[in-house]
Coordinates of C-alpha atoms in Angstrom, one line a residue:
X1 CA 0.0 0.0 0.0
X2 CA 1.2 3.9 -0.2
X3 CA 1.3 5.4 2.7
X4 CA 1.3 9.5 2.8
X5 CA 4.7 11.0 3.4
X6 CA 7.0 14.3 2.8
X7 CA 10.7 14.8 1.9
X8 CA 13.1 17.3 1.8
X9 CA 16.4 18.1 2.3
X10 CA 19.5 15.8 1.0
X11 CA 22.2 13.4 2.7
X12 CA 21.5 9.9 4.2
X13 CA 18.0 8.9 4.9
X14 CA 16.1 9.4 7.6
X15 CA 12.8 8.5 8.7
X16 CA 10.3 10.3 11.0
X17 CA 7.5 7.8 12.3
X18 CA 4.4 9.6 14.9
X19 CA 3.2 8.1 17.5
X20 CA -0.7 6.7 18.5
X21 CA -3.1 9.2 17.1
X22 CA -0.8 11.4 15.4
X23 CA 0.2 12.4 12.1
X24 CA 3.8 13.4 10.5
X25 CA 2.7 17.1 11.4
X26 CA 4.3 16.1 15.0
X27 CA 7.7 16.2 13.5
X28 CA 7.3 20.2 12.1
X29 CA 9.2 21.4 14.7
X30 CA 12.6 19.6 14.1
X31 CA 12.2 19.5 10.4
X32 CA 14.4 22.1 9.8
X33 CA 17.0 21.2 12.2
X34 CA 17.4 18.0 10.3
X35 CA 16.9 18.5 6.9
X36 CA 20.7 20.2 6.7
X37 CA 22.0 17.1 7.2
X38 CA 19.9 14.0 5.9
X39 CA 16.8 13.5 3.1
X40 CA 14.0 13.6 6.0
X41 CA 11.2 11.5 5.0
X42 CA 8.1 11.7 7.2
X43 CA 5.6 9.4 7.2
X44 CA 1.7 8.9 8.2
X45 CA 1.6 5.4 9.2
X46 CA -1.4 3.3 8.1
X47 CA -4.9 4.1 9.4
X48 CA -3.6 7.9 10.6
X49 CA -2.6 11.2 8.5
X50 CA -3.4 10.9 5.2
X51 CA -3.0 7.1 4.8
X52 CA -5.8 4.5 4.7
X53 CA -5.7 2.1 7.1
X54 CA -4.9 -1.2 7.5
X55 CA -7.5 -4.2 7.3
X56 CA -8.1 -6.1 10.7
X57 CA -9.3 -5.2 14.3
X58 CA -5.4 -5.7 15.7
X59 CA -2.3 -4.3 13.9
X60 CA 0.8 -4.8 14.9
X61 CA 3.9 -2.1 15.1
X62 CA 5.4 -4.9 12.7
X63 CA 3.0 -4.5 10.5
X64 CA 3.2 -0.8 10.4
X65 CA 6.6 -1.4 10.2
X66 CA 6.7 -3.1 7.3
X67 CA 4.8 -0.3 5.5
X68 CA 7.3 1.8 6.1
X69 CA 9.8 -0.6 4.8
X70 CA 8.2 -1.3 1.6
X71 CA 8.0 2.7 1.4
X72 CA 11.8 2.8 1.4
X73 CA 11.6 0.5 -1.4
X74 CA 9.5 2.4 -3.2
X75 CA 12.0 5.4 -2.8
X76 CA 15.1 3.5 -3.2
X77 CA 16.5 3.1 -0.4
X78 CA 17.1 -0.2 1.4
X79 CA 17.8 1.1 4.7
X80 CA 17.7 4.2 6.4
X81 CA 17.9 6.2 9.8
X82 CA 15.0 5.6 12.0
X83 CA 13.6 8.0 14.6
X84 CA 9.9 7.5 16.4
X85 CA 7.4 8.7 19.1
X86 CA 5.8 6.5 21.3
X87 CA 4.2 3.9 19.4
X88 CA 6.4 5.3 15.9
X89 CA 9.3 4.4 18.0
X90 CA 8.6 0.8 18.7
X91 CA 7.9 1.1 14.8
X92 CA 11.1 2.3 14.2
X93 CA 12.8 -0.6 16.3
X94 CA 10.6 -3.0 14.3
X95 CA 12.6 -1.7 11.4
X96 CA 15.9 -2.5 12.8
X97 CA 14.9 -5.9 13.8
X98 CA 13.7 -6.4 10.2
X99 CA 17.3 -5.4 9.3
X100 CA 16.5 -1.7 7.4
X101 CA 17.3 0.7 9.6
X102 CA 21.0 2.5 9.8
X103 CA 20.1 4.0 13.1
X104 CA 17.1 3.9 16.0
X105 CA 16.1 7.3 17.9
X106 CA 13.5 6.4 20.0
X107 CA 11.0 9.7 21.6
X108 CA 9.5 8.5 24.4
X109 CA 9.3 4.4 23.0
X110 CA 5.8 2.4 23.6
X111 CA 6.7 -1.5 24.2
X112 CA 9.8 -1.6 26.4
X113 CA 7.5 -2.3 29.1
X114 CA 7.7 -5.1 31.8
X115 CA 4.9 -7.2 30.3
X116 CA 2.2 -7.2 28.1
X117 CA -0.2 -4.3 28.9
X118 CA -3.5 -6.2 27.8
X119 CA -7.0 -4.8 27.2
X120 CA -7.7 -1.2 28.1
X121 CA -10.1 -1.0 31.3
X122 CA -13.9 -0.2 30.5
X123 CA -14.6 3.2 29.6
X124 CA -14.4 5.7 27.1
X125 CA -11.0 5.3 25.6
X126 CA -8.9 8.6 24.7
X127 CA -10.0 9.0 21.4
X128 CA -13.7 8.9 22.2
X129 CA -13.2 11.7 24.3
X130 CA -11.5 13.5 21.8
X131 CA -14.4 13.2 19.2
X132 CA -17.0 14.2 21.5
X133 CA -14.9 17.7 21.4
X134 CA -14.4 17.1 17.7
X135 CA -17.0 20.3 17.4
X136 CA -15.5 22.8 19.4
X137 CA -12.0 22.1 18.7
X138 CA -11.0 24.9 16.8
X139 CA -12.4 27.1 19.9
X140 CA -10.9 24.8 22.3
X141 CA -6.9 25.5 20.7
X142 CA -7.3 29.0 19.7
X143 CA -8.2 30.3 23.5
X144 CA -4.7 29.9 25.2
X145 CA -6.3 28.4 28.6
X146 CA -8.2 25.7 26.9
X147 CA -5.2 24.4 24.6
X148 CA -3.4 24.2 27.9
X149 CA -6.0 22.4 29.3
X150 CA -6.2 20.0 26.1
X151 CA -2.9 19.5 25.8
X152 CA -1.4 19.0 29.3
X153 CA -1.6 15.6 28.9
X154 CA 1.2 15.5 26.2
X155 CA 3.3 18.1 26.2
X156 CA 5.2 19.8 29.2
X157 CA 4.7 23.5 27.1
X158 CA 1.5 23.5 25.6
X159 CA 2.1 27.1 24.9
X160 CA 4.7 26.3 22.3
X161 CA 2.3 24.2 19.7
X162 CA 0.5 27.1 17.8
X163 CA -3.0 27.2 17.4
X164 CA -3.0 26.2 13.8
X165 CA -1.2 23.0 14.9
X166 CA -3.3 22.4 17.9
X167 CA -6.2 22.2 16.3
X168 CA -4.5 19.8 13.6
X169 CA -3.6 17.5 16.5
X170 CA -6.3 17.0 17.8
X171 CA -8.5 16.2 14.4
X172 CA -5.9 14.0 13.4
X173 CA -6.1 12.4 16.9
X174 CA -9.9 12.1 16.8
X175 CA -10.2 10.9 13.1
X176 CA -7.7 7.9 12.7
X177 CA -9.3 5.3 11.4
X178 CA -6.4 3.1 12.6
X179 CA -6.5 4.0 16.4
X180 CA -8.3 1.0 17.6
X181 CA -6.4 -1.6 15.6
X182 CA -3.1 -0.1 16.3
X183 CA -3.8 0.5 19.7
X184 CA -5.4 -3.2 20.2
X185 CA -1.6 -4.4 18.5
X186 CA 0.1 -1.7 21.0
X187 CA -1.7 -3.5 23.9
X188 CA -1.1 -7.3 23.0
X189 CA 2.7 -7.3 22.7
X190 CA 5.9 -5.7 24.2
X191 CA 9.2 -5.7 22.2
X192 CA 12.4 -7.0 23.9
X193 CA 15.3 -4.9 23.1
X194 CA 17.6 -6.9 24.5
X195 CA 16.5 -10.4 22.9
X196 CA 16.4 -8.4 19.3
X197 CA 20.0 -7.6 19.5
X198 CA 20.1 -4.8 17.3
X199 CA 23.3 -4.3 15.2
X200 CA 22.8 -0.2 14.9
X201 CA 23.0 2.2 17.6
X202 CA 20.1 2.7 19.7
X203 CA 19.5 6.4 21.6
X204 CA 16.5 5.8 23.8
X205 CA 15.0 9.5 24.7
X206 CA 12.3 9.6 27.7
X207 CA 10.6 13.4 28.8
X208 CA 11.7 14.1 32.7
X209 CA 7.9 15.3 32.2
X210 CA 6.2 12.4 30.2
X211 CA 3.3 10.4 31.9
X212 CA 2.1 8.7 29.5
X213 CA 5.2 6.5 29.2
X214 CA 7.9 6.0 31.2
X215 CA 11.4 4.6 31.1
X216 CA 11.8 0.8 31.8
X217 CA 13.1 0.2 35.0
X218 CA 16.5 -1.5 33.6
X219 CA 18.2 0.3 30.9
X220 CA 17.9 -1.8 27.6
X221 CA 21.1 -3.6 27.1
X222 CA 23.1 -2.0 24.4
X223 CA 21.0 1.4 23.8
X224 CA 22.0 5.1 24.8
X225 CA 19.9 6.1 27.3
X226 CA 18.9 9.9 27.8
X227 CA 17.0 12.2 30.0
X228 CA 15.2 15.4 28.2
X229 CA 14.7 17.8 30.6
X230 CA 11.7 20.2 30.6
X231 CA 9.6 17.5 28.3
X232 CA 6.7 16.0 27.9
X233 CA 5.4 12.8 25.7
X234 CA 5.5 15.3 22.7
X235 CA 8.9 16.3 23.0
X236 CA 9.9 17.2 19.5
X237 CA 7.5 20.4 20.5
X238 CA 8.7 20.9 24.0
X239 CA 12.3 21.0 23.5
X240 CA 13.3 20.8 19.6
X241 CA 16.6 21.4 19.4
X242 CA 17.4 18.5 22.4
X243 CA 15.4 15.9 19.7
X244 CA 17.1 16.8 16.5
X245 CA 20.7 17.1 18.0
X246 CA 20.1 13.4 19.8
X247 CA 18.8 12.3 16.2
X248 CA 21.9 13.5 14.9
X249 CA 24.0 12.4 17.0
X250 CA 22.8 8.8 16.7
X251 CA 22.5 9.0 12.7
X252 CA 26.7 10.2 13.0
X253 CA 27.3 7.4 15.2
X254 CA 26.3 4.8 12.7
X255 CA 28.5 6.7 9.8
X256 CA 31.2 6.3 11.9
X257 CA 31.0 2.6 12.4

């Protein structure tokens, strides 16, 4: 299948891969900051963005993973720098284990956790909430207090996502067809770093502020761990410059190899 991406700039690839619920829009903020040095190729994964989803009522991040492989093919490349949020991150390692990636950068990774997460508790689930306010969402991000309010949850600085963008985040949020299967594949699985061995350099990145994931307990065997201070689960908005040099960083670590 195609799945909806951008590229620009020029050097060694690099992918961008969102996380739950998002869209390649996450990445804006470090765009530039990366484009200087690598052809950055952002991606909607399946069922979110502008890419139709997946068929099933579970998806796995390998499946999503293997889109964005066969993307790479599509553009040429056989391999290529990796970097993810949250569930895009665990996508990204999926990548490496399927032996295409140069280089992992995870944002705040979904799936190192100590077991298996299982079904979400009874209730409405995050994305239900968020298209319940699907009407009043362009209000909700445009008064300063509200986007706050709304996006709290993610970001340590919800001051620093425009209006324009908040308002795109939240759509994009509510009206991914993929949510439920991805998140059903999020919940049934965990991915052991230190069983896959990977044979790239790993920089694992976790928000001193994020509460919607948190670091494993025991550092991963064989991955750079790091602390971003002042950050939230959204930390390519919080602190972009701390992202895109870790990215960069990692990418110049596998040249050098």
């Amino acid at each position: 299948m195609s799945i909806g991406h951008s590229r620009a700039g020029e050097g060694p690839p690099l992918v961008l891969i969102h996380g739950l619920g998002g869209s390649r829009g996450d990445w804006d903020p470090v765009l530039g900051l990366l484009e200087a040095h690598h052809e950055v190729i952002a991606v909607d994964l399946p069922g979110f963005g502008s890419s139709p989803a997946l068929r099933g009522e579970l998806v796995t991040p390998a499946q999503l993973a293997a889109a964005v492989t066969a993307l790479l093919d599509d553009l040429g490349h056989e391999s290529a720098h990796t970097a993810g949020n949250s569930l895009g991150a665990w996508v990204a390692l999926e990548v490496a284990a399927a032996g295409c990636a140069l280089s992992v950068t995870g944002v705040c990774s979904a799936g190192l956790w100590s077991k298996v997460l299982g079904e979400r508790p009874a209730g409405l689930n995050p994305q239900a909430l968020a298209r319940l306010a699907r009407p009043i969402l362009p209000v909700l991000a445009r008064t300063p207090a509200l986007r706050q309010a709304a996006l709290r949850g993610i970001m340590a600085h919800p001051e620093r996502m425009p209006a324009d963008a908040a308002v795109r985040t939240l759509r994009s949020y509510a009206s991914a067809a993929g949510y439920a299967a991805a998140n059903n594949g999020m919940r049934a699985a965990r991915f052991d770093l230190d069983a896959a061995a990977l044979d790239v350099p790993v920089t694992l990145l976790w928000g001193e502020d994020d509460y919607v994931v948190r670091p494993p307990r025991r550092a991963p065997q064989g991955a750079r761990t790091v602390m971003l201070p002042d950050c939230g689960h959204l930390a390519m908005w919080d602190q972009p410059e701390l992202v895109a040099e870790a990215i960069l960083q990692t990418s110049s670590a596998a040249l050098a190899r």
